[in-house]
Coordinates of C-alpha atoms in Angstrom, one line a residue:
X49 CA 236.0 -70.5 27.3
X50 CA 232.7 -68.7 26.4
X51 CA 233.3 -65.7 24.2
X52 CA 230.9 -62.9 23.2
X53 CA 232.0 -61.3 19.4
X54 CA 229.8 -57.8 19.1
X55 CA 229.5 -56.8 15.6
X56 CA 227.4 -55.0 13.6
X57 CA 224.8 -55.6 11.0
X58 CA 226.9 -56.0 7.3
X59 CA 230.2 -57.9 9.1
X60 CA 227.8 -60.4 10.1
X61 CA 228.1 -63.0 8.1
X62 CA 231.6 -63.1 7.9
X63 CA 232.1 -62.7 11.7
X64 CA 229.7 -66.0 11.7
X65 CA 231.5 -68.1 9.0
X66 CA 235.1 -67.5 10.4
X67 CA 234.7 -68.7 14.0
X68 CA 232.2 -71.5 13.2
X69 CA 235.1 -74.1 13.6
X70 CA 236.5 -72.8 16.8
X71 CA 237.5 -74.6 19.7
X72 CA 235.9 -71.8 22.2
X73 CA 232.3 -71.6 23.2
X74 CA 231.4 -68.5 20.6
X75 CA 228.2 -66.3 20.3
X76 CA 228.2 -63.7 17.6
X77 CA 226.0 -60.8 18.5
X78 CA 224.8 -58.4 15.7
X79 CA 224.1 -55.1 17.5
X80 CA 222.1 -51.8 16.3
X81 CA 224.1 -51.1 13.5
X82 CA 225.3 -51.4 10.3
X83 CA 228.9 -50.5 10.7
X84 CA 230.5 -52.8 13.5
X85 CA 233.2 -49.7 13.8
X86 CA 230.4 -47.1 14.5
X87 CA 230.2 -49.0 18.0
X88 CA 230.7 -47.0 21.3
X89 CA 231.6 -48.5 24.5
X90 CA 228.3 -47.6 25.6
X91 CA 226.1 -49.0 23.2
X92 CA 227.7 -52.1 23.9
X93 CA 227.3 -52.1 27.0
X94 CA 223.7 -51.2 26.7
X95 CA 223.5 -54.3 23.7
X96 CA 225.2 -57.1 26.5
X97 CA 223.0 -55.7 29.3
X98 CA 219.4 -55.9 26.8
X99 CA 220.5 -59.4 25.3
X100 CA 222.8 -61.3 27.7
X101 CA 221.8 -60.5 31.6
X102 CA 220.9 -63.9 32.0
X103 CA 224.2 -65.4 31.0
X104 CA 226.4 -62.5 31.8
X105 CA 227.9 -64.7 35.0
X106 CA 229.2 -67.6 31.7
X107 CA 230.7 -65.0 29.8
X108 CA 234.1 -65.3 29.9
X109 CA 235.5 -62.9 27.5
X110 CA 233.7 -60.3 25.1
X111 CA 236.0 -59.1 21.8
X112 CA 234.5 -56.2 20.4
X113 CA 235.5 -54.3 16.1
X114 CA 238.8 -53.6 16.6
X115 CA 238.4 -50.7 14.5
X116 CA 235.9 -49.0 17.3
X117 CA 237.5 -45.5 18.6
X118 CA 237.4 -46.1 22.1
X119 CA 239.2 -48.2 24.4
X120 CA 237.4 -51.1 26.4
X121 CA 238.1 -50.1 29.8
X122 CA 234.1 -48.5 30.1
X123 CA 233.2 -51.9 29.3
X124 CA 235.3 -53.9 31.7
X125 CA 234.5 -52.0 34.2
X126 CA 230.8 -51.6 34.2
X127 CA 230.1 -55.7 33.1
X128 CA 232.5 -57.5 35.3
X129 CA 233.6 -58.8 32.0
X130 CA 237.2 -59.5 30.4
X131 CA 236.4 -56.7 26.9
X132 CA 239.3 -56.6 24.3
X133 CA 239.3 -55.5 20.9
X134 CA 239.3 -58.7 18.0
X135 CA 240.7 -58.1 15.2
X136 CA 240.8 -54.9 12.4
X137 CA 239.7 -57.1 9.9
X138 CA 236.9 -60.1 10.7
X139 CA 238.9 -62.4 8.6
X140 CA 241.4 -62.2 11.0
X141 CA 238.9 -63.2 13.9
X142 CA 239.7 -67.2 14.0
X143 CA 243.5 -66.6 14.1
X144 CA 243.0 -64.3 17.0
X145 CA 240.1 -67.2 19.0
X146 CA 243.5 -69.8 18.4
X147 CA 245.6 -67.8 20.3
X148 CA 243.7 -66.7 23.1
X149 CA 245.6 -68.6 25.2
X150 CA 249.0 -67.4 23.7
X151 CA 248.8 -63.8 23.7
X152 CA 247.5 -60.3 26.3
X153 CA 244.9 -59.0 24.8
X154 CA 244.5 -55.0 25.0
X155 CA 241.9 -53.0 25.9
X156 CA 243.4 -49.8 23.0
X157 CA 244.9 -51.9 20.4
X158 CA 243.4 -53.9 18.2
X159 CA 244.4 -58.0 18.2
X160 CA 245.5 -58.2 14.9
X161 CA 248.2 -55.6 15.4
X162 CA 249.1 -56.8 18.7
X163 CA 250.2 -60.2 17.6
X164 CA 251.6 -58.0 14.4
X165 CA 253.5 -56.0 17.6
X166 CA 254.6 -59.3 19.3
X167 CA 256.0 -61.4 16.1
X168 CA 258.1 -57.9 15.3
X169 CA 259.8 -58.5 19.1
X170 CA 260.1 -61.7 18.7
X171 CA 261.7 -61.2 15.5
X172 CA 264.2 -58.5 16.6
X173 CA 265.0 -60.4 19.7
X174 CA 266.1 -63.3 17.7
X175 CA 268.7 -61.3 16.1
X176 CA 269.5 -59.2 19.3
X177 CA 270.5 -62.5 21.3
X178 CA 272.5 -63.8 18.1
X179 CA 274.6 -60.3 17.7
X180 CA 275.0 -60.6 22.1
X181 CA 276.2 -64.0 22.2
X182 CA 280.0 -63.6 22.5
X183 CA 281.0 -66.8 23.5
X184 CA 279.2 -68.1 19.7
X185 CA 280.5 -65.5 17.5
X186 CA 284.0 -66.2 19.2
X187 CA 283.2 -69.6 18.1
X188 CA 281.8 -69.0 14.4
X189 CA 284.9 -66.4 13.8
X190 CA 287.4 -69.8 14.0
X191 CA 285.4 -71.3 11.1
X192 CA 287.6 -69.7 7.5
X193 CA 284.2 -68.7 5.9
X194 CA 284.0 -65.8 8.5
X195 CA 286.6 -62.8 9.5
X196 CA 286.1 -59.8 11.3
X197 CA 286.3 -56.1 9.7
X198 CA 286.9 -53.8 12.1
X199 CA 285.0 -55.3 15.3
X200 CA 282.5 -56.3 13.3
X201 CA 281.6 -60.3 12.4
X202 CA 281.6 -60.6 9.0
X203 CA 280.5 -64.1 7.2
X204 CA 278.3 -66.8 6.0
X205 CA 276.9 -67.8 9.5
X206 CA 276.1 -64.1 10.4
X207 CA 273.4 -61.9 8.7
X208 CA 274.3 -60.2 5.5
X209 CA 276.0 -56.6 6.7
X210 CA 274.9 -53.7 4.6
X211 CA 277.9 -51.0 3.3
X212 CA 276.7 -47.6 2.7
X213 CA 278.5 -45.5 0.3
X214 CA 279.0 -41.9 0.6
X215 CA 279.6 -41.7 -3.4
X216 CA 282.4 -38.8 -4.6
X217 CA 283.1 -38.3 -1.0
X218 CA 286.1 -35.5 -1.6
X219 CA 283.5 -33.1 -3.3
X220 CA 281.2 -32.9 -0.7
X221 CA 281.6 -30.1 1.9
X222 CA 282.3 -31.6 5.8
X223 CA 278.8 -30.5 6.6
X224 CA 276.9 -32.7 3.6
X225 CA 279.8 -35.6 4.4
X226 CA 278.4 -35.5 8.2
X227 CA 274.6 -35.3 7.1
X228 CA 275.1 -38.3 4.9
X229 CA 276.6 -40.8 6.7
X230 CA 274.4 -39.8 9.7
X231 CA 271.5 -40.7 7.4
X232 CA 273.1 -44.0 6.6
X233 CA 273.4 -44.5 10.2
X234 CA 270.3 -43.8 11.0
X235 CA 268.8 -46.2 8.2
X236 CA 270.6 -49.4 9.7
X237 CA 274.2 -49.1 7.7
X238 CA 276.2 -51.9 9.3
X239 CA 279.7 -50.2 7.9
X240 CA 280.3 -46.7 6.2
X241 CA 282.4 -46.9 2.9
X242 CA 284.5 -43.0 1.5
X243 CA 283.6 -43.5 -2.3
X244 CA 286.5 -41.8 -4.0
X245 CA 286.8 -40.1 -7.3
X246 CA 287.7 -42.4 -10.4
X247 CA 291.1 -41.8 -12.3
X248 CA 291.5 -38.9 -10.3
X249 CA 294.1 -38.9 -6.9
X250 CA 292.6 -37.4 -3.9
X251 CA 294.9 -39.2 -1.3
X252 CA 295.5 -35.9 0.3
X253 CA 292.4 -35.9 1.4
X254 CA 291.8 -38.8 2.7
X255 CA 293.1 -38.7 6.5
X256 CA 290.8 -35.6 7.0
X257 CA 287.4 -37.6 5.6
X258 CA 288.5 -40.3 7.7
X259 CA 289.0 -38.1 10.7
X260 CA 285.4 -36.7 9.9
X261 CA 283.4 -39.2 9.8
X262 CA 285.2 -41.9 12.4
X263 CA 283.0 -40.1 15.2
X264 CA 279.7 -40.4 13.6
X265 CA 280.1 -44.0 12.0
X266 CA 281.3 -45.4 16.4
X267 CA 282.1 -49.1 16.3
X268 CA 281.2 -49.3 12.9
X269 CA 283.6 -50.4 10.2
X270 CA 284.8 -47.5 7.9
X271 CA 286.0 -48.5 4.5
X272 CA 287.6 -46.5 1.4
X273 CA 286.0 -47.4 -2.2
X274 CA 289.2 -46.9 -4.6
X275 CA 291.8 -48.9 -6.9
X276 CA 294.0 -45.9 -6.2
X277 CA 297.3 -47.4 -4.3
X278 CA 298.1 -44.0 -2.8
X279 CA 294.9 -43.8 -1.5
X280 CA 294.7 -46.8 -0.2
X281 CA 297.9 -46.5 1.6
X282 CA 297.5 -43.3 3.2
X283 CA 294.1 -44.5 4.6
X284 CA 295.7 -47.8 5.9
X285 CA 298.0 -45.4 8.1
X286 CA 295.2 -43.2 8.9
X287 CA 293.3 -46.2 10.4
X288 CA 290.7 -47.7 7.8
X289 CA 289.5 -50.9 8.7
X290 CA 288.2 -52.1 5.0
X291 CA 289.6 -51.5 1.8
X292 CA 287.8 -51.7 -1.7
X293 CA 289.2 -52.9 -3.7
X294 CA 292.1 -54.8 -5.1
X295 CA 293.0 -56.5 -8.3
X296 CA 296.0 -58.2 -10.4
X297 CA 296.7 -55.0 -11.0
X298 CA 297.4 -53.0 -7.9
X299 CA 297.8 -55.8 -5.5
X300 CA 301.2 -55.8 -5.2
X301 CA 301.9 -52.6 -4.5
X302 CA 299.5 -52.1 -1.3
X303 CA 299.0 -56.0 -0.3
X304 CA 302.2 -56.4 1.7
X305 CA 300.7 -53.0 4.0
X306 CA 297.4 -54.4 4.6
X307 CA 298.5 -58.0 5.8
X308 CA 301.4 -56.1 7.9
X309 CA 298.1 -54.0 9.4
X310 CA 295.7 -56.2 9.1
X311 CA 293.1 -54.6 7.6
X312 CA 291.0 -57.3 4.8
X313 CA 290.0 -56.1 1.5
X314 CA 287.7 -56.7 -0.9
X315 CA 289.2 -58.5 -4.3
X316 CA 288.3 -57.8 -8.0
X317 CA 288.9 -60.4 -10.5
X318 CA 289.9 -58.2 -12.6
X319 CA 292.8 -56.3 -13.9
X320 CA 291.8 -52.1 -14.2
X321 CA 295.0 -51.2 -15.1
X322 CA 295.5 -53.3 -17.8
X323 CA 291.9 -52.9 -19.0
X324 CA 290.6 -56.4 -18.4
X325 CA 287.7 -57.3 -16.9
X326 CA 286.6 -61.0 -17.1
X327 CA 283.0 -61.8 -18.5
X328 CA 282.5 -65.2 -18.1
X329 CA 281.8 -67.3 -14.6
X330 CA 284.9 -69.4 -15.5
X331 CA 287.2 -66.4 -16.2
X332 CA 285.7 -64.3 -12.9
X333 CA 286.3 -67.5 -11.0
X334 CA 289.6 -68.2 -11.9
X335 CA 291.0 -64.6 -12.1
X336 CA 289.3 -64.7 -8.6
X337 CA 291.9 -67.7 -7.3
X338 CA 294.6 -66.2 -8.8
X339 CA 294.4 -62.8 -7.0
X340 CA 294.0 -65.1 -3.8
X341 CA 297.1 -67.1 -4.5
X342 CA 298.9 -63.5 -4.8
X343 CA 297.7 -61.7 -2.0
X344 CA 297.7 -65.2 0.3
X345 CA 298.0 -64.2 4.1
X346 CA 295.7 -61.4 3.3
X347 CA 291.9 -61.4 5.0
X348 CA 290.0 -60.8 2.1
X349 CA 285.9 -60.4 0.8
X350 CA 285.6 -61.7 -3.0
X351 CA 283.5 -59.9 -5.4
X352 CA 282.9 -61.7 -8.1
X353 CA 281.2 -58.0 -9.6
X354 CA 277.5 -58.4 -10.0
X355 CA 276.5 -56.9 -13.3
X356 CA 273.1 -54.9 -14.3
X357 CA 270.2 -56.7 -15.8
X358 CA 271.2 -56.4 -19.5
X359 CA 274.3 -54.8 -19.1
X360 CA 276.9 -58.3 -19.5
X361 CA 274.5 -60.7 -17.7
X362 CA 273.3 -60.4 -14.1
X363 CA 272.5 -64.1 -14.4
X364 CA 276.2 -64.9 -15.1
X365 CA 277.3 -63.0 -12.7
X366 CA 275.0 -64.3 -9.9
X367 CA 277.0 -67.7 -11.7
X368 CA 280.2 -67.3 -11.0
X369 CA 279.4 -66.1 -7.5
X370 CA 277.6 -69.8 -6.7
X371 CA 280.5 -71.5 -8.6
X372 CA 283.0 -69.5 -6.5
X373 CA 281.3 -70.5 -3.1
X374 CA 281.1 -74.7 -3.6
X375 CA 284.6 -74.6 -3.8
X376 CA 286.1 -71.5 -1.7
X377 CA 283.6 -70.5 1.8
X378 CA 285.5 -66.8 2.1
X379 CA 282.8 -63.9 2.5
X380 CA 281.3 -62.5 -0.9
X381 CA 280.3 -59.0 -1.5
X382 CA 276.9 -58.0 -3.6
X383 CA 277.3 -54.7 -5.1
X384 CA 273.3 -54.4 -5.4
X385 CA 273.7 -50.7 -6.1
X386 CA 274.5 -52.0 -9.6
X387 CA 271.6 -53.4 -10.1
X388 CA 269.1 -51.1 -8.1
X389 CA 270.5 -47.6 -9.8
X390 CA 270.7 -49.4 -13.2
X391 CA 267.0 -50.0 -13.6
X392 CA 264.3 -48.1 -13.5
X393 CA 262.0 -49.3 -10.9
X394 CA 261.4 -48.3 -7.1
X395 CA 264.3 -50.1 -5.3
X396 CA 262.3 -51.6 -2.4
X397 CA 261.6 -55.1 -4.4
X398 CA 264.1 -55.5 -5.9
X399 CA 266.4 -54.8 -3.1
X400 CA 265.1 -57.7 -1.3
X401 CA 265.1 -60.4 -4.2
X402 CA 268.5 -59.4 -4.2
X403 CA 269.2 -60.0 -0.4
X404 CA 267.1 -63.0 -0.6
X405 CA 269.5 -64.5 -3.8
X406 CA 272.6 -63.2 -1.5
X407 CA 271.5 -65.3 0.8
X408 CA 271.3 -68.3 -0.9
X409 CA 275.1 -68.0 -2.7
X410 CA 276.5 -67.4 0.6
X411 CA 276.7 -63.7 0.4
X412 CA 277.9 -61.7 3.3
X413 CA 278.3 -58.0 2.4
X414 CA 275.3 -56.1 0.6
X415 CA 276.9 -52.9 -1.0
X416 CA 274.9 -49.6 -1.8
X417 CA 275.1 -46.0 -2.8
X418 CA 272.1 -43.8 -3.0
X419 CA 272.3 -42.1 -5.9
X420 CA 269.5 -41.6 -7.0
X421 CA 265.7 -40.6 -6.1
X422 CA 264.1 -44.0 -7.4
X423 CA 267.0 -46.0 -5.1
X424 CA 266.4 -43.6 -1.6
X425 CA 266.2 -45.7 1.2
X426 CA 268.2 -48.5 -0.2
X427 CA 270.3 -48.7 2.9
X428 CA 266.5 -48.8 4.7
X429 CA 265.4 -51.4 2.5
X430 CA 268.5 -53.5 2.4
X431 CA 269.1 -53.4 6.3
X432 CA 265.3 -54.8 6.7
X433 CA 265.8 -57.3 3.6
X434 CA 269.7 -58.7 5.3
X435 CA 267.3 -59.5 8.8
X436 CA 264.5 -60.8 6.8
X437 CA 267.0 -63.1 5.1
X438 CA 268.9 -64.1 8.1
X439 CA 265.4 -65.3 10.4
X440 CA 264.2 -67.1 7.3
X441 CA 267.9 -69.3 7.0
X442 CA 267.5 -69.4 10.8
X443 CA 263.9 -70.9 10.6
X444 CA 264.5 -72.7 7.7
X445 CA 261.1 -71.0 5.8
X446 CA 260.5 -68.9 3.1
X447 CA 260.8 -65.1 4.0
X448 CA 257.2 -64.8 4.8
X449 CA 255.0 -64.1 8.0
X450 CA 258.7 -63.4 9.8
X451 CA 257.6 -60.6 11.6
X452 CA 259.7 -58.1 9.8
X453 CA 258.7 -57.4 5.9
X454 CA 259.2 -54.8 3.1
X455 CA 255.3 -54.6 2.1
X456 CA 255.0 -50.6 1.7
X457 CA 253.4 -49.5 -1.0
X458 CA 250.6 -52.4 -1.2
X459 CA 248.9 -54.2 1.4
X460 CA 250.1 -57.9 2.3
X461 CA 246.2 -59.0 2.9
X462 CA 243.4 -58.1 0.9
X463 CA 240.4 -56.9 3.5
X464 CA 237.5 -59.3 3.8
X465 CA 234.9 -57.7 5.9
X466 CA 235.0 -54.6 3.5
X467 CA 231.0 -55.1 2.0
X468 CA 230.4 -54.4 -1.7
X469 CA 226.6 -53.9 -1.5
X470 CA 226.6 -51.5 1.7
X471 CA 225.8 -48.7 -0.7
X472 CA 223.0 -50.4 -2.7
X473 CA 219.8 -48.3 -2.9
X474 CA 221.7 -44.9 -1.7
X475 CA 221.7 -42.1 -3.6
X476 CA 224.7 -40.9 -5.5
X477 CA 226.0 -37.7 -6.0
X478 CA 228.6 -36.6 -8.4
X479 CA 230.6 -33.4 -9.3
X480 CA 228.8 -32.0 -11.9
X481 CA 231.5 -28.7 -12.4
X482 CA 234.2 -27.3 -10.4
X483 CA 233.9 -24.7 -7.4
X484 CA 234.8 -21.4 -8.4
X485 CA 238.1 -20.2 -6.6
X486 CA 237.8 -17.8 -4.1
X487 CA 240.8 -16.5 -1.6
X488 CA 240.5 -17.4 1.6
X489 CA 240.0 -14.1 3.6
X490 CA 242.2 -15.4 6.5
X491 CA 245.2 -16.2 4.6
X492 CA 247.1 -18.8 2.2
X493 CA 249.5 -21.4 2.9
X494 CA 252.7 -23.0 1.7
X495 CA 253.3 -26.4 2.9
X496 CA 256.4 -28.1 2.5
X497 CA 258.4 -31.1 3.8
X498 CA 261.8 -30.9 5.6
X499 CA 263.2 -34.2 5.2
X500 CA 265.5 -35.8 8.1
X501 CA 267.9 -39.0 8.3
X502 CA 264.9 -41.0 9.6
X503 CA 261.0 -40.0 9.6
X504 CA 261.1 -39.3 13.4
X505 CA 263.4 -36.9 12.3
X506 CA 261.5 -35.0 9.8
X507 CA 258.5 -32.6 10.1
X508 CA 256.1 -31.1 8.0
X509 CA 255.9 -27.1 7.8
X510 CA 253.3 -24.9 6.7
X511 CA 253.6 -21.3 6.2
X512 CA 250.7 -18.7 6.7
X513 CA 251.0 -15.5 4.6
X514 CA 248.8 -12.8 4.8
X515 CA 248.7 -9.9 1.8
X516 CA 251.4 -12.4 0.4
X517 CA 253.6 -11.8 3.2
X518 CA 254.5 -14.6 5.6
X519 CA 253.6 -14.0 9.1
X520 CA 253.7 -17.4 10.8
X521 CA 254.9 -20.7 10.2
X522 CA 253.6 -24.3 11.3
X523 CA 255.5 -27.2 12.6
X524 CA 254.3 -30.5 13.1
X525 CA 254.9 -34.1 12.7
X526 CA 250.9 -35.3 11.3
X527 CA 248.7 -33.4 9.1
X528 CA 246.5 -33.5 12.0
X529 CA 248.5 -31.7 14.2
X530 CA 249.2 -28.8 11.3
X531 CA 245.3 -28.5 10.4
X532 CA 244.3 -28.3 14.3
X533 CA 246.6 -25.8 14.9
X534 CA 245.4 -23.9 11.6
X535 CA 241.8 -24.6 13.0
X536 CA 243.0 -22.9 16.4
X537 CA 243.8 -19.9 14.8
X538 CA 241.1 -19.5 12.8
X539 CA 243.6 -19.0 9.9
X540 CA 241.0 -20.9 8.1
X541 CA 237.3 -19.3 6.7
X542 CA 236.1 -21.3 4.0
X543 CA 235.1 -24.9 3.5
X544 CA 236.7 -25.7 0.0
X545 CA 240.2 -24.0 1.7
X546 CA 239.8 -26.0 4.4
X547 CA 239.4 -29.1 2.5
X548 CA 242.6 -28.1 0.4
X549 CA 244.3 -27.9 3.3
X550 CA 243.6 -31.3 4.7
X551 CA 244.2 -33.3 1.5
X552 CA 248.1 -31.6 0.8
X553 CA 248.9 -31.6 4.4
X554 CA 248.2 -35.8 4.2
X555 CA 249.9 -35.5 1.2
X556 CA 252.8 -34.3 2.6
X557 CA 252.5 -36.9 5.3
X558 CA 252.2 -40.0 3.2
X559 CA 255.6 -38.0 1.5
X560 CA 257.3 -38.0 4.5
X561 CA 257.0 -41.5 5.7
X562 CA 257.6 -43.1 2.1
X563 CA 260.4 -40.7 1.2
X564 CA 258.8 -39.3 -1.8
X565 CA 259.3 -35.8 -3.1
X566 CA 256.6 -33.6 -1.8
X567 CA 255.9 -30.3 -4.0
X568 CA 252.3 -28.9 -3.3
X569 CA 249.4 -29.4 -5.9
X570 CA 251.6 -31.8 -7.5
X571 CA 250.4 -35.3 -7.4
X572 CA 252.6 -38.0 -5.3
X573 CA 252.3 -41.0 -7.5
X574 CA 251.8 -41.2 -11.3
X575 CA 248.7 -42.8 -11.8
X576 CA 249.1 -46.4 -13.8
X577 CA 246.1 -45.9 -16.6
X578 CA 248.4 -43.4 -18.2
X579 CA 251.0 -46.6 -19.3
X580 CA 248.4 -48.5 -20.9
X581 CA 247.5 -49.2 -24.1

């Protein structure tokens, strides 16, 4: 296949060192510019029709920046030739020439993110056919490492399912209790766990939290997170299909009900009661058999309790959990919330080593509140990480290039066609002091962020006040469509306003996808120089 690759002056030479080894026919054309993204579907066509209208009928394909603005359709349509965008970044340019045959190129998107696009379905699809297949899950269920909770598959051979906890449940008001386990819902919560109050007896209110939140949580799995045996009991005959947790020393008096109903539970090795909580992986792993030679008959989830980094030892606890597994298959439960709210770093990393050692000691319930601002979006995180985990086991690879990742804050590839020299020999201007403030005569705004369960869900709002009175407010989903509308208005009169404007409404865009707090002329991230020596 003969292939034409339009690019501009300073991409050159990248563009030309990339594709050299390829299997297809290439010509790299450097067209009037500098910038390979300034291109226009015209000036390309005007490039191919100046420099290729002898060869224009062995042209097979032409791939032009994928970063250009316009789509290729102009192109197509005036040459008689096949025009697709290449890649975003010319690094990316070979990968896209060995798959020409594999993928539909498109005429709006650019290749790189296609094939981004397609590895994502692909991804998802592999899961989707695993969580449809009936007739194999009926089949995995007979093996003892798996049960079901609720009617959900629960086990080794299934991906890790992620309990959210609505923490202090009986304090919240029915409204919050609704918005959060929608949320949790919304972020990819497998089952919902009630997080009860410690030391303190709220079984009275159990059946109506239960009775709450059973229509928002569906088919899910609802659980109750207490060592309270009245609690426990009066949600077992108000219909909860999990129970968390018991130990050797409330077992007997609500084990006999749950294996009469049916409903599993999650086992401590430990003894609350009594005050006695094991430290050792020996200890943990033999309380652990004992409470399973108690409770026998009972379907059951071990948690071997995984402690905080410094607090007992997370490495001894991530112990006992392996030395608990080579010798008893049963389901394990992670309590990464632990961990995550017990350090003080953004949860999104950690949240997937965490998944990722699940994964290998045969966990097969990840277990999270939110409770606090660095760990929002666990539930997010974890739900991503559990598939991430699940199509690297299934591949047998490491859990990279899956399709589905947790890069957010940082970019997976460093940019190679970005040109350090473009700049040489241009002037430079810098701020020598600032603007003076003046009002704008047409107004001021407040901007603010109202956050819902998932970013499609949430919206940006900006409030116009005139003579300090507000007399119109702004809705929108982008900064762009908040700052067009302002520009319709013409509530907007001077540059450095308008300016203003732009960079807090991005602000409060780049808040509202990452989750971040967003208070106006406050900065969004702390800016690392200030933690150095």
């Amino acid at each position: 296949m003969k292939v034409l690759i339009i690019t501009g002056d300073l991409a050159y030479p990248l563009i030309k060192s990339v594709v050299e080894d390829s299997a297809e026919d290439v010509i790299v054309h450097i067209a009037d510019t500098q910038v390979a993204a300034f291109l226009t579907p015209r000036m390309i066509i005007n490039e191919v029709k100046t420099y290729f209208a002898d060869q224009m009928d062995d042209i097979d394909l032409i791939l032009v920046p994928g970063l250009i603005k316009k789509g290729t359709r102009e192109i197509t349509k005036e040459l008689g030739i096949p025009t697709f965008k290449g890649s975003t970044d010319g690094a990316d340019l070979a990968m896209v020439l060995n798959l020409l045959e594999n993928i539909q190129l498109s005429e709006d998107k650019p290749a790189d993110k296609l094939i981004e696009e397609e590895k994502r379905k692909e991804a998802f699809k592999i899961i989707e056919d695993f969580e449809n297949d009936e007739e194999n899950i009926e089949r995995l269920l007979q093996k003892p490492n798996n049960i079901r909770i609720g009617n959900l598959p629960v086990g080794e051979d299934f991906p890790m399912r992620v309990l959210a906890e609505i923490a202090n449940a009986p304090f919240l008001s029915k409204e919050a209790l609704i918005n959060k386990c929608q949320y949790f819902v919304d972020c990819g919560a497998d089952m919902i766990d009630i997080g009860m109050a410690a030391g303190e007896d709220f079984s009275d209110k159990v059946p109506e939290l239960i009775e709450t939140l059973r229509p928002i949580v569906g088919d899910r799995p609802l659980s109750i997170d207490t060592l309270n045996t009245n609690e426990i009991k009066v949600a077992a005959e108000h219909g909860i299909d999990f129970v968390l947790s018991l130990d050797l020393g409330n077992q007997s008096k609500v084990a006999p009900l749950l294996k009469e109903k049916g409903i599993p539970a999650v086992l401590l090795p430990t003894n609350f009661s009594e005050g006695i909580s094991p430290k050792t992986p020996e200890e943990r792993v033999e309380a652990m058999h004992q409470l399973i030679k108690d409770t026998d008959g009972l379907k059951y989830v071990a948690d071997l309790i995984l402690d905080p980094v410094n607090s007992a030892s997370i490495v001894e606890s991530i112990i006992a959990c392996r030395d608990f597994h080579q010798v008893n298959k049963a389901p394990m439960f992670f309590g990464v919330g632990n961990v995550t709210e017990l350090m003080d770093a953004d949860s999104g990393g950690v949240n997937v080593l965490l998944a990722g050692i699940g994964m290998e000691l045969g966990v097969s319930i990840l277990f999270t509140p939110e409770e606090s601002g660095k760990t929002r979006g666990s539930v997010y995180e974890l739900s991503t990480a559990s598939k991430m985990m699940f199509l690297a086991k299934h591949r047998k690879s490491i859990p990279k290039d899956l399709g589905i990742n947790m890069v957010a804050f940082k970019d997976k590839h460093k940019r190679n066609d970005i040109i350090e020299n473009e700049l040489d020999g241009i002037p430079q201007a810098k701020l020598s002091k600032p603007l003076k403030f003046v009002r704008d005569r047409a107004g001021s705004f407040r901007i603010n962020v109202d956050y819902g369960t998932t970013v499609s869900e949430s919206r940006i709002i900006a409030t116009h006040f005139k003579k300090n009175k507000a007399d119109l407010v702004i809705v929108g989903k982008t900064a762009k469509e908040i700052y067009e509308e302002i520009i319709k208005k013409e509530l907007v009169t001077r540059m450095e306003h308008a300016a203003y404007l732009g960079s807090e409404l991005q602000k409060a865009e780049i808040a509202m996808i990452t989750g971040k707090e967003y208070v106006q002329d406050f900065e969004l991230f702390k800016n690392p120089d200030q933690f150095k020596n």
